[in-house]
Amino acid sequence: MLLATGAHRAAELLPGLRVPEHHPVTVLHHAAPEPPMTAPALLVDADQKGPVTHTWVTTAVDPSRALPGRTLVTSVVLGTQAAAPSASLDDAARGQLAELYGASTRRWELLALHHDTRAVPAMPAPHDARRPVRVLGGLYVCGDHRETSGSRGALASARRASSAILDDFGLRPAARDEMPLRAVA
Ligand SMILES: Cc1cc2nc3c(=O)[nH]c(=O)nc-3n(C[C@H](O)[C@H](O)[C@H](O)COP(=O)(O)OP(=O)(O)OC[C@H]3O[C@@H](n4cnc5c(N)ncnc54)[C@H](O)[C@@H]3O)c2cc1C
């Protein structure tokens, strides 16, 4: 069996499993009348003014994330400062986003504000970035809490766990002969 849940649920299902501290993250989604930036780029709050740490125009990355003609802007606030009521956080974020994008945010509409107190596992030093994924005979666990916080760590631990399962159950397919390279006219 492979447990691929977050750390808290994994420890409920498998008592004794280590549960790290977590950091909170808040995500704001705004609809804008026009794109404040056309590039599919990440803007970082290098001056650390806050509350937003980074932001991007989601529809510049993936236009299907909004109805045609609509612009979706996504912004991230790290830490507990987002415990403020959503209206004041939205006000503070809007002022900062106007500076970051160099565009007015007055007509932006707040579509959603998601606050998750357990968004990413904390990684205080010394951090073990490769916790075992094989915990008992036939029992495997993966997720960012077994590697490093974020999607990259989650995927890397899933790769380690699936690799261990293939090895343990003798399921690893024989390496395929390399395809010969052919010139294409
Ligand atoms: C608001 C927010 C913003 C974030 N921003 C970023 C970011 O910008 N960059 C980044 O890299 N990471 C970010 N993260 C972190 C990233 O989402 C996680 O690191 C990643 O999703 C962890 O993957 P995972 O597979 O370990 O767990 P999860 O993605 O949590 O997947 C666990 C799955 O298990 C399911 N599950 C739980 N219990 C059961 C059960 N009993 N039976 C069956 N299924 C179950 C859940 O429904 C869930 O689908 C953010 C997280 C949040 C919450």
Short mmCIF file of N, CA and C and ligand atoms in Angstrom, two decimals, residues 3-7 9-10 13 23-27 54 56 76-78 114-121 142-146 148-155 157-158, ligand 1:
data_model
loop_
_atom_site.label_atom_id
_atom_site.label_comp_id
_atom_site.label_asym_id
_atom_site.label_seq_id
_atom_site.Cartn_x
_atom_site.Cartn_y
_atom_site.Cartn_z
N LEU A 3 0.77 5.30 0.77
CA LEU A 3 0.06 6.45 1.34
C LEU A 3 0.60 7.71 0.69
N ALA A 4 -0.26 8.42 -0.04
CA ALA A 4 0.21 9.63 -0.75
C ALA A 4 -0.60 10.84 -0.30
N THR A 5 -0.90 10.94 0.99
CA THR A 5 -1.67 12.07 1.52
C THR A 5 -0.71 13.09 2.12
N GLY A 6 -1.25 14.19 2.64
CA GLY A 6 -0.43 15.13 3.40
C GLY A 6 0.04 14.48 4.69
N ALA A 7 0.95 15.16 5.40
CA ALA A 7 1.60 14.57 6.58
C ALA A 7 0.61 14.23 7.69
N ARG A 9 -2.72 13.61 7.62
CA ARG A 9 -3.59 12.47 7.31
C ARG A 9 -2.76 11.18 7.29
N ALA A 10 -1.55 11.25 6.79
CA ALA A 10 -0.71 10.05 6.74
C ALA A 10 -0.46 9.53 8.15
N LEU A 13 -3.46 7.76 9.52
CA LEU A 13 -3.61 6.42 8.94
C LEU A 13 -2.49 5.48 9.39
N HIS A 23 3.99 25.71 7.48
CA HIS A 23 3.87 27.16 7.29
C HIS A 23 2.55 27.47 6.59
N PRO A 24 1.89 28.56 7.00
CA PRO A 24 0.66 28.96 6.30
C PRO A 24 0.94 29.72 5.01
N VAL A 25 0.04 29.58 4.06
CA VAL A 25 0.11 30.31 2.78
C VAL A 25 -1.30 30.79 2.44
N THR A 26 -1.38 31.99 1.89
CA THR A 26 -2.67 32.51 1.41
C THR A 26 -2.53 32.85 -0.07
N VAL A 27 -3.54 32.49 -0.85
CA VAL A 27 -3.52 32.79 -2.28
C VAL A 27 -4.73 33.67 -2.61
N HIS A 54 4.92 36.98 -4.13
CA HIS A 54 5.08 36.81 -5.57
C HIS A 54 3.71 36.74 -6.23
N TRP A 56 1.63 36.54 -10.39
CA TRP A 56 1.75 36.31 -11.84
C TRP A 56 0.36 36.44 -12.48
N VAL A 76 0.47 35.49 -4.01
CA VAL A 76 0.71 34.63 -2.86
C VAL A 76 1.22 35.45 -1.67
N VAL A 77 0.66 35.17 -0.51
CA VAL A 77 1.08 35.80 0.75
C VAL A 77 1.57 34.68 1.66
N LEU A 78 2.83 34.78 2.10
CA LEU A 78 3.38 33.75 2.98
C LEU A 78 3.21 34.14 4.44
N HIS A 114 -7.82 32.10 -0.53
CA HIS A 114 -7.70 30.81 0.16
C HIS A 114 -6.56 30.89 1.17
N HIS A 115 -6.88 30.60 2.42
CA HIS A 115 -5.84 30.57 3.46
C HIS A 115 -5.72 29.13 3.95
N ASP A 116 -4.49 28.61 3.93
CA ASP A 116 -4.26 27.24 4.40
C ASP A 116 -3.17 27.30 5.46
N THR A 117 -3.53 26.93 6.69
CA THR A 117 -2.56 27.03 7.78
C THR A 117 -1.47 25.95 7.67
N ARG A 118 -1.75 24.91 6.89
CA ARG A 118 -0.77 23.82 6.75
C ARG A 118 -0.40 23.67 5.28
N ALA A 119 0.03 24.77 4.67
CA ALA A 119 0.27 24.72 3.23
C ALA A 119 1.56 23.99 2.88
N VAL A 120 2.65 24.33 3.58
CA VAL A 120 3.94 23.71 3.25
C VAL A 120 4.66 23.28 4.52
N PRO A 121 5.25 22.08 4.52
CA PRO A 121 6.01 21.63 5.69
C PRO A 121 7.21 22.54 5.95
N CYS A 142 4.62 8.64 0.58
CA CYS A 142 5.29 9.71 -0.17
C CYS A 142 4.54 11.01 0.04
N GLY A 143 5.13 12.09 -0.41
CA GLY A 143 4.55 13.42 -0.23
C GLY A 143 5.68 14.40 0.06
N ASP A 144 5.36 15.71 0.01
CA ASP A 144 6.42 16.71 0.24
C ASP A 144 7.03 16.57 1.63
N HIS A 145 6.27 16.02 2.59
CA HIS A 145 6.77 15.86 3.96
C HIS A 145 7.85 14.78 4.06
N ARG A 146 8.08 14.01 2.98
CA ARG A 146 9.15 13.00 2.99
C ARG A 146 10.38 13.49 2.26
N THR A 148 11.23 17.56 0.24
CA THR A 148 11.31 19.01 0.44
C THR A 148 9.94 19.62 0.17
N SER A 149 9.65 20.75 0.82
CA SER A 149 8.34 21.38 0.70
C SER A 149 8.05 21.78 -0.74
N GLY A 150 6.80 21.61 -1.14
CA GLY A 150 6.39 22.05 -2.47
C GLY A 150 6.22 20.89 -3.43
N SER A 151 5.74 21.23 -4.62
CA SER A 151 5.41 20.20 -5.61
C SER A 151 6.63 19.41 -6.04
N ARG A 152 7.77 20.08 -6.17
CA ARG A 152 8.97 19.37 -6.62
C ARG A 152 9.32 18.24 -5.67
N GLY A 153 9.28 18.53 -4.36
CA GLY A 153 9.59 17.51 -3.36
C GLY A 153 8.56 16.39 -3.37
N ALA A 154 7.28 16.78 -3.55
CA ALA A 154 6.22 15.76 -3.57
C ALA A 154 6.43 14.80 -4.74
N LEU A 155 6.77 15.35 -5.91
CA LEU A 155 6.96 14.50 -7.09
C LEU A 155 8.21 13.63 -6.94
N SER A 157 9.53 12.50 -4.17
CA SER A 157 9.30 11.40 -3.21
C SER A 157 8.39 10.34 -3.84
N ALA A 158 7.45 10.79 -4.68
CA ALA A 158 6.58 9.82 -5.37
C ALA A 158 7.40 8.95 -6.31
C1 LIG B 1 -2.32 27.68 -0.67
C2 LIG B 1 -1.12 26.87 -1.11
C3 LIG B 1 -0.19 27.41 -1.97
C4 LIG B 1 0.93 26.68 -2.37
N1 LIG B 1 1.83 27.23 -3.24
C5 LIG B 1 2.86 26.47 -3.70
C6 LIG B 1 3.77 26.96 -4.68
O1 LIG B 1 3.64 28.10 -5.15
N2 LIG B 1 4.78 26.15 -5.09
C7 LIG B 1 4.95 24.89 -4.60
O2 LIG B 1 5.87 24.18 -5.03
N3 LIG B 1 4.11 24.40 -3.67
C8 LIG B 1 3.07 25.15 -3.21
N4 LIG B 1 2.20 24.65 -2.29
C9 LIG B 1 2.50 23.33 -1.73
C10 LIG B 1 2.08 22.20 -2.65
O3 LIG B 1 0.70 22.33 -2.96
C11 LIG B 1 2.34 20.92 -1.86
O4 LIG B 1 3.73 20.87 -1.52
C12 LIG B 1 2.02 19.70 -2.68
O5 LIG B 1 0.68 19.74 -3.14
C13 LIG B 1 2.22 18.48 -1.81
O6 LIG B 1 1.90 17.37 -2.57
P1 LIG B 1 1.54 16.03 -1.85
O7 LIG B 1 1.29 15.04 -2.91
O8 LIG B 1 2.56 15.75 -0.79
O9 LIG B 1 0.16 16.33 -1.04
P2 LIG B 1 -1.21 16.88 -1.58
O10 LIG B 1 -1.08 17.70 -2.81
O11 LIG B 1 -1.86 17.50 -0.36
O12 LIG B 1 -2.02 15.58 -2.01
C14 LIG B 1 -2.54 14.69 -1.06
C15 LIG B 1 -3.84 14.11 -1.64
O13 LIG B 1 -4.30 13.07 -0.78
C16 LIG B 1 -5.71 13.14 -0.75
N5 LIG B 1 -6.17 12.42 0.45
C17 LIG B 1 -6.10 12.82 1.74
N6 LIG B 1 -6.61 11.87 2.55
C18 LIG B 1 -6.99 10.84 1.74
C19 LIG B 1 -7.58 9.57 1.99
N7 LIG B 1 -7.87 9.14 3.23
N8 LIG B 1 -7.84 8.77 0.94
C20 LIG B 1 -7.54 9.18 -0.33
N9 LIG B 1 -6.97 10.39 -0.62
C21 LIG B 1 -6.71 11.18 0.41
C22 LIG B 1 -6.01 14.63 -0.73
O14 LIG B 1 -7.34 14.88 -1.13
C23 LIG B 1 -4.97 15.15 -1.72
O15 LIG B 1 -5.49 15.14 -3.03
C24 LIG B 1 1.09 25.37 -1.89
C25 LIG B 1 0.14 24.81 -1.03
C26 LIG B 1 -0.96 25.56 -0.66
C27 LIG B 1 -1.98 24.91 0.26
#
